[in-house]
Each structure stands twice: as C-alpha cells, then as structure tokens.
Amino acid sequence: EAPPRTGGSGNNLHSTEIITVDTVSANEEYVMITTAINMPMYVNHDQAAFKMWAKKMGVKASILGPSEWDIPAQIATFEQVIPQKPAGFLVNGTDPGIAQVINKAVDAGIPTVVYDSDIPGARQHSFIGSDWYEMGRLQGERMVKILNGKGKVVVMGILGMTNMEAGFQGFLDVIKKYPAMEFIGKYDDKANVELAAKITADLIVAHPDLAGVAGFDGNSGPGIALSVKEANKIGKVKITTVDAEPEHLQLVKEGVIDYLVGQKRELFTQMGAQMLFDMRHKTIAFSKNDAKAGVVPIPKKIITGSIEIDKSNVDLFIK
Amino acid sequence: MIKDRVVTLSATILLLCIVMSFLFPSQFPTVDNFSQIMLNLSIDTIVAVGMMLLMISGVFDLSVGSIVAFSGGLAGYLMYYHDVNFLVAIVAALSGSLLIGFINGFLITKIGINPMIQTLAMMGVVRGLSLMLSGAGIQNFPYEYNYIGQVKILSLQSPIWYMFAIVLIFSYLFKNIAFFRRYYFIGSNEKAAHLSGIEVEKMKLWGFVIVGLLAGIAGILLSSRLGAALSTSGKGLELRVITAVILGGASLAGGQGKIVGAFLGAAFMGIVGNILILTRVSGYWQEIILGIILILAVGIDQLIQKKK
Amino acid sequence: MIKDRVVTLSATILLLCIVMSFLFPSQFPTVDNFSQIMLNLSIDTIVAVGMMLLMISGVFDLSVGSIVAFSGGLAGYLMYYHDVNFLVAIVAALSGSLLIGFINGFLITKIGINPMIQTLAMMGVVRGLSLMLSGAGIQNFPYEYNYIGQVKILSLQSPIWYMFAIVLIFSYLFKNIAFFRRYYFIGSNEKAAHLSGIEVEKMKLWGFVIVGLLAGIAGILLSSRLGAALSTSGKGLELRVITAVILGGASLAGGQGKIVGAFLGAAFMGIVGNILILTRVSGYWQEIILGIILILAVGIDQLIQKKK
Amino acid sequence: MKLGLKNISKSFEVIKALQNVSLEFHKGEVHAICGENGAGKSTLMNILTGNIQPDAGEILLNNQIVIIQNNQHARSLGINIVYQERSLTDGLSVAENIFPLPPTKSFGRINFVQLHRQTKALLRQLDIGEFSPETMVATLSPAQKTLVEIAKALATNPAILLLDEPTASFTDKETTILFSVIRTLKKRGVTVLYISHRMAEIKLIADKVSVLKDGKCQDTLSTNNCTTEDIIRLMVGRDLQQVDVATHSSEEVVLSVKNLCGKGFNDISFDLKKGEIFGLGGLVGAGRTELAMAIFGAIPANGGTILKNGQRIYNRHPKQGIANGIAYLPEERKTLGVFLQKSVAENIVSARLYGKGYNVKTNNQKAGEYSRTLNIRSSSVQQLMSKLSGGNQQKVVLAKWLNTQPDVLIVDEPTHGVDIGAKLEIYKILKQLTADGKSILLISSEMEELLLLSDRIAVMREGKIKGILHKKETSENEIIKLAAQ
Ligand SMILES: Nc1ncnc2c1ncn2[C@@H]1O[C@H](COP(=O)(O)OP(=O)(O)OP(=O)(O)O)[C@@H](O)[C@H]1O
Ligand SMILES: Nc1ncnc2c1ncn2[C@@H]1O[C@H](COP(=O)(O)OP(=O)(O)OP(=O)(O)O)[C@@H](O)[C@H]1O
Ligand SMILES: [Mg+2]
Ligand SMILES: [Mg+2]
C-alpha cells in the first residue's frame, strides 16, 4: 500500500469526517502530545493551564511524550495514541518533521490543534502560538537599544532546532541593520546551565569588550547570568533572553538580565483545548455538516504575541 | 546462560503482553497497536543488531545516534539542495555512514584509541556535520524517497519489514557463517583469538563498518518515514540501544549475546513504552517508572538465574 | 604506562597553554581566565574523582548527573518550602545522594544487576525525583547557603578550593590507604582479589556510595554557586566525566588510573573548550573540532607510547 | 621436516631471555627442552611460532632460512603449538574452539557436519569419550581443556608440534593419553618439542633433551645415555640436595574438620596436626579444590564444623580465612592467583591489605625479601607480573600467601609449572614451615610429590574421603586403587 502522493499543503478542503459528539462526557479525553515533557517551562505553563482547563470543563486531560527532546519519540507517542481515538489532540509544534503524523490524526477524524510553533506542511485544524522569529527580532531590537547601536553580541541556544534557528534569524536580521553592531556567532548550550555558563565565561575572556548575549532556551539566561556575575561584568555585558521563569525574573530584578521576552504559553493550551472542545461538540456550526462542507469551525491561526519584561515592570510578574 | 536470557526475556515480554491484554482488552492486543509498537522500535532494533555485533566482540559505539541523523541529513541535503536522484542520495548517505564506521574502526584498531573516547568524539563530530547538513531540518523529499519508509506491505509499514529482514539475516549469519562466528572468539579472549589465526583488528574494523552501515540504513528509514531529516534525530539513541542490547543478553565484557536478543531487548523497551502511554503515565513519573521497570526486569532475571 | 598518561596529559596541557599564551598573550594567560576555567571545571572534576575510583575498580556510574540535580534540588526544597536550616538541608541532601549510591551499589553487587543498566535506570529515576523536588527551579536560598559556593578565598571562588581539596585528599587516600588501594586489585582481577581476602562486593558497594556522595557535594556546590536549584542541572555530565576520566588514564577494563588523572582529563577538556572560543570557532564547528582534538590528543599519545 | 636454530638471541629490556641459542630438531624425534623457570623456553617457542621476532640469529627449515612472521605463517609452515597459557573460548563448543577457522561451504557458511565429524575424529584419536564436539568448553575441567588445546594444535596436521608444559594440569590418566598420542605422531614423522618440568616424563617420552640456562643452551643429550641427575645438573648448575623429609608432625590438632559438606564434597572429616603436611590425593574432579576453598571461606559450606585450635571458626569469606590463620594457594594461577597488570611487589602484598596504611617502600622491601628467599626472577619487584615466566609467577603467589603468616597453609597444586630446582625449594620451604610449627594441607595430582611430602594422605573420590593413609605404610598403588576403584 503506497503512501499518498501529496504531503498536504494546509488544504482545509479535505473532506474527512470529524468525530463529533453532542454530549459532554467525563471520560472525554484530550491528549497533549509534547516532547521534553518535564521541561519546567512546559510543566508550569502549558501543562498547568491545560489541566486547569480540563478540570473546569469536567473532562480528562492527558499529557504524553518522551522525557528528552526527541522528535521521533514524540511522533512515536503520537502514533500510538491515534488508534485510541481521543477527543482531541493538542500538539506541541516542535519540528516540521511531525507534519505527517499530524495529518494522520486529522485523517483519523480527531480534532487537532498545534501550539507554540507552526508546522508548515501539516493540515492541523488550527495553530495557536507565537512567532519565534518575532521573539528573536524583539530581542535584537532591545539589544540594539540598550547598547546604543554598537558593540559585540552573540546568541546562545540549541543549534539546529527549528524554532531557535528562526529566533536567531530574527535577531540577526535586526543586528545586520546596524553596522556598528558586531555579531560574533551562535553557540550551543544544549539547554544546559553549566554549559551556558562555561561558554559565557570563555566568551568574556575571548572578547573582553563583549557587549551583549542573547539567550534562546530556558537555561541560557541563568547560565549566562551566572558567568557574567562571576566575572564581575554585571551591566557591562547586557543579557536578553527568552522565558519568564522565577529565576529569570529574579535575575532581572537583580539587574543581571536586562530584558526578557516571554510567550503567552497558558493561552496556547487553554485556548487550544477550548478549540478542540468546540470542534468536537459543534459549539458553532457554519453549515449542516461542516466537515462535508469543508469548513473548519475554529480559527485557522492565532498568534498570541509576546510578553516583554524588563526592570520597569518585573515586579508585576513576580508572584 | 546466554540462551537463558533470550528465553527469560521472551517469557517476560509474553507475560507483560498477557497482563496488558487483560487490563486493556480493546487497546493493547490490537493489530494496530502492535504494528505501531513494531514500527517505533524498528529503527532502534536495526541499530541494535549492529551494536550487538560489536558488543559480542567486546566493544561498543556511541556515535550511532549521530550517524542516524547524518545519514538522513546527507540524503536530504543532496536531494533537496542539489536535486540528486533519490537512489544516488541513498548510496551517498550509506557510503558516508560506512566511512564514519571505517574511520572509527581504523583509529581504534590501528592507532589504538580507546573505543569509548573515539566513538564519543565521533558522536560530536558527526552530530556537528549533520547539523550543518540539515540545519533546522529538511523536508519535501521526492515521493520515491518517502515511499521507502512509508509504504505498507501486508498492512505493516516497511521499516518493520526491514527490521525483521535485518534481524533474520544477521541471526543466520551469526549462527552459520564463520566470519561472524569469530566475533565470539574475539570477545571472549582477544589474545587467544589472535593466536588462533583470527585477524582480530580487521574483524573489529569490519564490526565498526557494519554498525556504521546499519545506523546509516536506520537513518534513511527514519528520515523517509518522517518525510524529514532532523538534525536532532537519533539523540540519545546510543544509550537506548546499548541498554536494549545488554537487556538482550550482551555484556560489556564481550563474548556473549545473540542477535535475536537485540530485537527482544528493543521490543521489551518498546512494549514498556507503549504501556506507559496506554496507562497514561506521564511527566516525572514516566522516567521513574521506566527506571524501576528496567531494574525489576533485570533484577528478577538475576535472582531466578542465581537460584538455578 | 599508567604514570605515562598523567605525564603525557600534563605535557599536552602545558604545551597547549604555552602555545595559546603566545597566540593570545593578553587573553589566555591571565589569572582571570584561569580562575574561570577552573571554576567551570570544578563541578565536573569533583564527580570525576568518584568516577575514577569506580573505573579503577572496573565499573562506572551513569546516574551521577541526575544525582547532581537531585542533591541541589533536595537541599533547595527543604530550605525553601520547609524553612530548614541550611546545614540540615545539606546533610539531608548528601545523605540522599549517598543513599542513591547505596541503592545502586546494593542492587549491582547483591542482586547482580548489570552496572550499566542499573545506573542508567537510576539516572532516569533520580532525574524524575529531582524534577519533582525542584519543579520550575528553586531560588532565594539563605545567604549562608549561597556563601558556600560563591565566597572567594584568595580571589578564587570556593568550588575551586573544594575541587583541589577533594583531588588531593583522594590522591593521598589512593596512595597511602589500604582500603582505597584495594580498588586497584579488584579492577585488575576480581576473582583473585576475592581470594586475597578483599571483600569485593562490599568495596564496590562503597565505591558507589562514595561516588554518590561526591556527586551530592557537586550538586550542593552547583546550586549554591547558581543561587538556584534547577532540575536540568547535570544533564550530560555523566558522559563528560567518563570522557575526562578515560582521558586521564582510566580504562573500562579497570585496574588502572590515578586520581590526579581525573583532574587532568577534566582540565584538558576545559582548556580545549576555552581555546575553541578564543580562536573564534563557530558554534556549529565546536563539536566537530572538539571531537577532532580529542581524537588527536589520544591518538598521538597512543602513537608515542607505541613507539616506545 | 628438519628445524634448526642458529645463534638466536632475544632480550626484553634488560633481561636476556635467549643468548646465541643454536639447536637442531630432526624429523620424527621427540625433543625435550628443559630449564629453570625463566630460562627462556617459552620465549623460544614464541620465536618458533612467529609471535616474537628474535633480535639476532636465524631459523632454518630444511636448511632454508625462514623468517616466521606470525603464528599463521608458522602454521602454514607446519609448526603449531599448545601454549603454556590457556587460550580457549568458554562460550563456544569444543568443535568451534578446535577449528577457529572452520571448514566452510559456499559464502563462508560453516559446514557443521564436517566440523563435527572432523572434531570427533580428532577426539577419538586422543581417546576422549567423555565429551562430544558440541560440548560447551565452559563445562570442561582444566585437564580436559588442555586436551582440547592439544586437539586444536593437532587439527592443523603440524609437521612440528610444540608442547609448552602440556601436563601441568594433568593427572596420570591424561598424561598416558598424551604420551600415546605423541608416540603415534612420532611414527608419522612429526617432530615434537616438549617442555616439561617433570623429569620422569622426559626420560619416558623424549629422545633428546636440550637444556637452557639463563637463556643459553647448555647442551643437548640423548635420553638413552643420561640420567635425570645429569639433566638437572645442567639446568641448575649444581647437584640438587635431597629434601629433608623428616616429619615435624606433633600430636596437637590445629585444624579439625568435621562432617563438612558442600558443593562437590560430602561428609568430610579429618584432623590436621601441628607441623603436619596432610596430603589430599585423588583424580581430577574428586572435589579437593572445592573442599579447600570451603575451608578457606572462598565458597560456602552447607554443613559440618571446622575447629581451629579447638575453637569453632566460621569462614564465610577469604578475609575470615586469612584472619583465622588460613591461607589458600589456588590451583588456577592465571584466573585466581595473579594480578597480571600489577607489579610483583603489589602481588606479594595483595593478601595483606587489611591494615590501614599502605606504604610502598615497606611493601617493596618485604617483596624484595621474598623475592630473594624464593629466588624469584624479575628485573625488579616493580616489574609487571605479566612479564614474568609462569614458574616465577607461581613463586610470587606462594610469597603472597606466606606473607599472610598463616598457621595453616592450603596449597592446591603448588608446583604447577615450577622448575625442578624451584620445586625442591618449594618443598624445602613447605617443610621448613612445618618445622616452624605451621601445618600444611597439600593438594597434588603428582603422586611423587604427595608421597614425598605428606605425613598422611587422604584419598578423595567423588567428593568423599575414601581412606586416610599413613605415608610409611602406603604405596602409590594403594592410593591409585582408592582414588579410582
Ligand atoms: N614480554 C616480556 N617482557 C619482559 N620480559 C619478558 C617477557 N617475556 C618473557 N620475559 C622474561 O624472559 C625470561 C624468559 O621467559 P620465558 O617465559 O621464556 O621462561 P620459561 O623458560 O618459559 O619459564 P617457565 O618455565 O617459568 O615457563 C624471563 O626472565 C621473563 O621474565
Ligand atoms: N569449570 C567447570 N564447570 C563445571 N564443572 C567443573 C568445572 N571445573 C571443574 N568442574 C567439576 O567440578 C568437580 C570438581 O572439580 P575439581 O577440579 O575441583 O576437582 P579436584 O579434586 O580439585 O581436582 P584437581 O584439584 O585434581 O584438579 C568435578 O566434577 C569437575 O568436573
Ligand atoms: Mg614458560
Ligand atoms: Mg581442582
């Protein structure tokens, strides 16, 4: 049996019958498929909001995925759950490689929403998330601003990851416009605080005039900050980074980190799950049979935007 | 003793399956579920066969995970950026993987670099290379390429067939072919093997070449199955595969193990993974429970064997 | 031969330093740079000392990275959520780490579980536990706790001193104390060691306890240095440390190695990382070049020793 | 085939293992090589099999100079060897071990039928019926393993067969088998080079004997017109004094074993007296090793009691055995006795690591003393054990156990692979120990040794003591009768 020739291209006129149900049952299960399932940022934002939503709605929320950042394993998990026909899938859009399995779920008639990063080749019913390119651009602009348009900067994150690479690109595209800004390079901290610290320490030695470091994974910020603190370079080396976990906020308060760009991750999963629910229960119908008519009764794409934090507003975020 | 591990592991797997079938009668013992489990362990198993070969001869290879990424990356790179025909791309990717294995083997046997250091260093080098090749991922392969890993034969997806073919072929080879049989000699007493006229160094070099090739095949299948080459694929695969192979009866000291043990070890891990998904164990508990199951599986086996 | 590795590695490091000092006279040979390098390798080295002990006796432990996270996490959890005195928290964290080591050792020596499987499983279990403890990360430790890892003595930050103390103490122990000396005998011939009246099992168990304790100390120092307990700390540390230890003269077969080799191995890796950044090697090339340097370092060493 | 050596020399660092050795071996002769431990016998064999290259000199095969590159080359020249050290793979069958390069069909497929047929034929030739070609080597006894190794060497149909101490783990039964094989080979025109420390064997089987001393060839004698004493004189450079075999046994019981049971032995009772050498005789597999290990604490006993000086002792670990004044010199030197990658000094102190401190200097001193008294040949006490000749390793292991100052020394085949001079030295040491009030439990498969040293001899069969004989009143025949029956 040969695979279909078209990989699919966001074609919503696919006439798969979506499984819909009139009554809400307590056994109705919404499944989140993610990877690096224990990453604190995921646990405390995505998963917490998803669970809260399920509790409120009186349905079941399951969160599945491998403990490491492992896309094939995320796909494997996904594939093993599809035959069980849950009420809906909330998929962490980790990598374009998951497109096919998303299509499998869609073809199985299960409402499927992708969150965080969009997956271009997939036919998911909806995407809700932010734009990593935009987050990189925001960091770049802030960096330029606090450095007055000149100085040596580097970026740090996990090399090769789609969203990070998009972020790096956003950052770079801004920096390129300022000839006095010198971009030194991208460094791989493997989402590891010790490595981020070590690389930063080595960078400070190699470039005594290093002006700024931009971080792109959750552990970049604390690692960079540690070495900047230990080298007595607070204020001399500016730090911008992603995420707004407690330790990030604390470091902004201490003045070590200058700028944070956070995602509205709770929105991803809370609204995403609600869309799944609405689709399953035909909360809004545009025709007698939306699936047959080729109508997906939920938004195609929601961009949630970012949260920007610096010293001026950090106190409002600390719980 | 060696035989025993194959037997006890098969028994454990069977037992697990029976229990799960009672607990989840409509979800676990279905063709769909099993073909999913098989599909997901096929890549690991193909690499595990090569790892078993190496561990029988007393060494192991940490670079396999990177080779998996590299092979798919190279094929994807050639097809996507240079419009190379898919067959040529595959040949190139497999040759590349084989070459990496050869370099590993050459440096280990001829220069005498510690195998762990060599393959660990190679793991980094090859990961770097595949990062360069596939960057943030390559997609949109030719249909024929995707066909290789996505076609279904008798309603089982092709990687499953490749896996069975490789396991069967290597099982046969290790039972009947003098060349492969010699790995047992090398693993149990390298010096004596040398004195018995076995070309230990050449054989070991071949071992690394074979594992490189198998990892390359796994990489092609993975990328073709996913329809994408990811620079992060195969991360952590080396430890998973070594675990499977040890579970399946190999020992770090060498000289023991059977090819089918590699499959059984991977199958055990795959079924446990499936169980964790079916029972919806998630988050923190996943790692904890997986660890405990591993310890229990091996521990009980040990206790039984000791009693004997 | 064993001695040689310490000598050749020291020579290599020295040579590297001299060359770099000429190339980067204002950046490389500075007190600042060296104290930064030392600080960043201190945690690894403390764990590496324990790993060296284990590898001398012929085993290794993959759970150390998780123990590092666990120890900091437990201390942080107790101080933050239960207002426990920092000293009590440290004692609890160290006891916990020690207990993990004990469980590893117990299951390996008494039940006979393969050390690699056991410590790999434990790696998962303990990582899960530390995630539970520290969740999104714990901060706002008492001043005294942060003091431990942040105080500077003679302008060197404390982890460096701890590292030196531990390396010196264990070097002394391994030279002069019969108990530690026995690990060499166990590693060279376990059966003969048993017949020589050495309590092989007990000693191995102690080995895992000691490495657990050292990883626990490393965890305390890391979290105190960071001022935060992060559940992701220590990821990948196990392979880094094993590499350092093998570089420093240990072998997977056991029976050889010196404590100071653990430090030298870690130092080599630390300095090479520093050099890669000084010479502006791009992020994508880092792993590739690091791998090549590793291979070169060990390969040249081998060639020299072969000539002899 | 005629094999000649001309002025062969070989040194290892400072040690001159062979110096200007010239020898000739003729077709169909059994040529014994004798010499003390470390005289260079194994080195000579290694040169003939291409494992090491001589520093100088030539090897002549049928008067043609050959350079033997490696052991495969040697095999292709018709030279094969049974090494002093065992070299089998436990996890494979007898057949596969004998033919590491087995007969194959197309595509390198092993021809198992032919392999097993060939193996069977070989085993029959060696008169072995106890195990089949399919038997796993792991399940064989040490002597059986040596037989497999001999079969392995014969499998290549060598024209010259080198046997490096093949009888070290043999009892008379296996030795008889081996000798009949050698005689058959001789009839077929095969040259056999035979290394052994057992003088009686040499007289029995060899046509000629060449003696090495300190790496130099002393002389080649014809066994028909020389005596054992002549050979020994050439080997050690002097006449050997006879061992004073006067008994030092007193009536005081030091060790009393009562109804001891365990895996491999059953209901064992005997008393060991102060100053006594108590022999344990029997065939291979009689369970003597297990009994000794159980007394020492290395393996568990299931029942019975052990009293030392009237006090009950429990040895559950060798550590307790040592603490209770018992030492055990194991039978399998390589796997149980030595730390090959450690120095001589470290090996000697290895059973006395229970103190707190470890002082390299005093250890070296101590090791140096033993090295002198036992005449251990090594470049220094710092030398790696793996660089020592087999017999010298044995002496190091003995030194290690003497160093624990035991009251009861159990020695399991103590003179395996030890040269005649050293053997007598060891006898002297053992006797001296009894004179100093120590007691010895001697396990030996060498009847002469047993009869010479023991005050009393217990004969074991199938795990049971079949009788305890007084030396004065017994004979070799009586022991054999009890052991075999
Ligand atoms: N690889 C080596 N390195 C250093 N010295 C060696 C090596 N091999 C052998 N020797 C030394 O060479 C000498 C001859 O050793 P060889 O093994 O030939 O003795 P042998 O006659 O076979 O003794 P034995 O009867 O004890 O087996 C010994 O002093 C030994 O220590
Ligand atoms: N490796 C082995 N595996 C299984 N059985 C063995 C092994 N070695 C010995 N045996 C068996 O154990 C029993 C006791 O053997 P052992 O060699 O200890 O006897 P022994 O009386 O000490 O003989 P000796 O000391 O003369 O060699 C025998 O039945 C023997 O066949
Ligand atoms: Mg010899
Ligand atoms: Mg015995």
PDB file of N, CA, C and O in Angstrom, chain D residues 397-412:
ATOM      1  N   VAL D 397      53.031 -15.988  43.828  1.00  0.00           N
ATOM      2  CA  VAL D 397      51.780 -16.291  44.518  1.00  0.00           C
ATOM      3  C   VAL D 397      52.049 -16.989  45.846  1.00  0.00           C
ATOM      4  O   VAL D 397      51.396 -16.713  46.855  1.00  0.00           O
ATOM      5  N   LEU D 398      53.037 -17.868  45.840  1.00  0.00           N
ATOM      6  CA  LEU D 398      53.384 -18.520  47.106  1.00  0.00           C
ATOM      7  C   LEU D 398      53.865 -17.472  48.114  1.00  0.00           C
ATOM      8  O   LEU D 398      53.456 -17.476  49.280  1.00  0.00           O
ATOM      9  N   ALA D 399      54.691 -16.567  47.653  1.00  0.00           N
ATOM     10  CA  ALA D 399      55.186 -15.498  48.522  1.00  0.00           C
ATOM     11  C   ALA D 399      54.029 -14.705  49.097  1.00  0.00           C
ATOM     12  O   ALA D 399      54.011 -14.363  50.282  1.00  0.00           O
ATOM     13  N   LYS D 400      53.047 -14.437  48.249  1.00  0.00           N
ATOM     14  CA  LYS D 400      51.884 -13.680  48.691  1.00  0.00           C
ATOM     15  C   LYS D 400      51.217 -14.364  49.874  1.00  0.00           C
ATOM     16  O   LYS D 400      50.824 -13.719  50.846  1.00  0.00           O
ATOM     17  N   TRP D 401      51.127 -15.694  49.808  1.00  0.00           N
ATOM     18  CA  TRP D 401      50.421 -16.389  50.895  1.00  0.00           C
ATOM     19  C   TRP D 401      51.298 -16.571  52.111  1.00  0.00           C
ATOM     20  O   TRP D 401      50.816 -16.537  53.247  1.00  0.00           O
ATOM     21  N   LEU D 402      52.593 -16.741  51.879  1.00  0.00           N
ATOM     22  CA  LEU D 402      53.491 -16.817  53.034  1.00  0.00           C
ATOM     23  C   LEU D 402      53.456 -15.503  53.802  1.00  0.00           C
ATOM     24  O   LEU D 402      53.546 -15.465  55.025  1.00  0.00           O
ATOM     25  N   ASN D 403      53.281 -14.436  53.071  1.00  0.00           N
ATOM     26  CA  ASN D 403      53.253 -13.104  53.652  1.00  0.00           C
ATOM     27  C   ASN D 403      52.084 -12.892  54.610  1.00  0.00           C
ATOM     28  O   ASN D 403      52.097 -11.988  55.432  1.00  0.00           O
ATOM     29  N   THR D 404      51.065 -13.746  54.527  1.00  0.00           N
ATOM     30  CA  THR D 404      49.957 -13.602  55.481  1.00  0.00           C
ATOM     31  C   THR D 404      50.264 -14.324  56.786  1.00  0.00           C
ATOM     32  O   THR D 404      49.446 -14.322  57.697  1.00  0.00           O
ATOM     33  N   GLN D 405      51.424 -14.947  56.877  1.00  0.00           N
ATOM     34  CA  GLN D 405      51.849 -15.653  58.087  1.00  0.00           C
ATOM     35  C   GLN D 405      50.798 -16.636  58.587  1.00  0.00           C
ATOM     36  O   GLN D 405      50.332 -16.525  59.719  1.00  0.00           O
ATOM     37  N   PRO D 406      50.397 -17.575  57.750  1.00  0.00           N
ATOM     38  CA  PRO D 406      49.312 -18.468  58.163  1.00  0.00           C
ATOM     39  C   PRO D 406      49.789 -19.578  59.114  1.00  0.00           C
ATOM     40  O   PRO D 406      50.971 -19.914  59.124  1.00  0.00           O
ATOM     41  N   ASP D 407      48.859 -20.097  59.892  1.00  0.00           N
ATOM     42  CA  ASP D 407      49.145 -21.305  60.687  1.00  0.00           C
ATOM     43  C   ASP D 407      48.885 -22.530  59.820  1.00  0.00           C
ATOM     44  O   ASP D 407      49.527 -23.553  59.966  1.00  0.00           O
ATOM     45  N   VAL D 408      47.863 -22.386  58.979  1.00  0.00           N
ATOM     46  CA  VAL D 408      47.510 -23.489  58.094  1.00  0.00           C
ATOM     47  C   VAL D 408      47.604 -22.979  56.663  1.00  0.00           C
ATOM     48  O   VAL D 408      46.916 -22.036  56.292  1.00  0.00           O
ATOM     49  N   LEU D 409      48.482 -23.614  55.921  1.00  0.00           N
ATOM     50  CA  LEU D 409      48.632 -23.210  54.529  1.00  0.00           C
ATOM     51  C   LEU D 409      48.050 -24.310  53.651  1.00  0.00           C
ATOM     52  O   LEU D 409      48.492 -25.457  53.722  1.00  0.00           O
ATOM     53  N   ILE D 410      47.035 -23.938  52.875  1.00  0.00           N
ATOM     54  CA  ILE D 410      46.487 -24.912  51.936  1.00  0.00           C
ATOM     55  C   ILE D 410      47.113 -24.618  50.583  1.00  0.00           C
ATOM     56  O   ILE D 410      47.038 -23.486  50.098  1.00  0.00           O
ATOM     57  N   VAL D 411      47.749 -25.609  50.019  1.00  0.00           N
ATOM     58  CA  VAL D 411      48.351 -25.383  48.706  1.00  0.00           C
ATOM     59  C   VAL D 411      47.723 -26.354  47.717  1.00  0.00           C
ATOM     60  O   VAL D 411      47.693 -27.553  47.937  1.00  0.00           O
ATOM     61  N   ASP D 412      47.176 -25.788  46.644  1.00  0.00           N
ATOM     62  CA  ASP D 412      46.491 -26.587  45.641  1.00  0.00           C
ATOM     63  C   ASP D 412      47.398 -26.658  44.427  1.00  0.00           C
ATOM     64  O   ASP D 412      47.585 -25.673  43.731  1.00  0.00           O
TER      65      ASP D 412
END
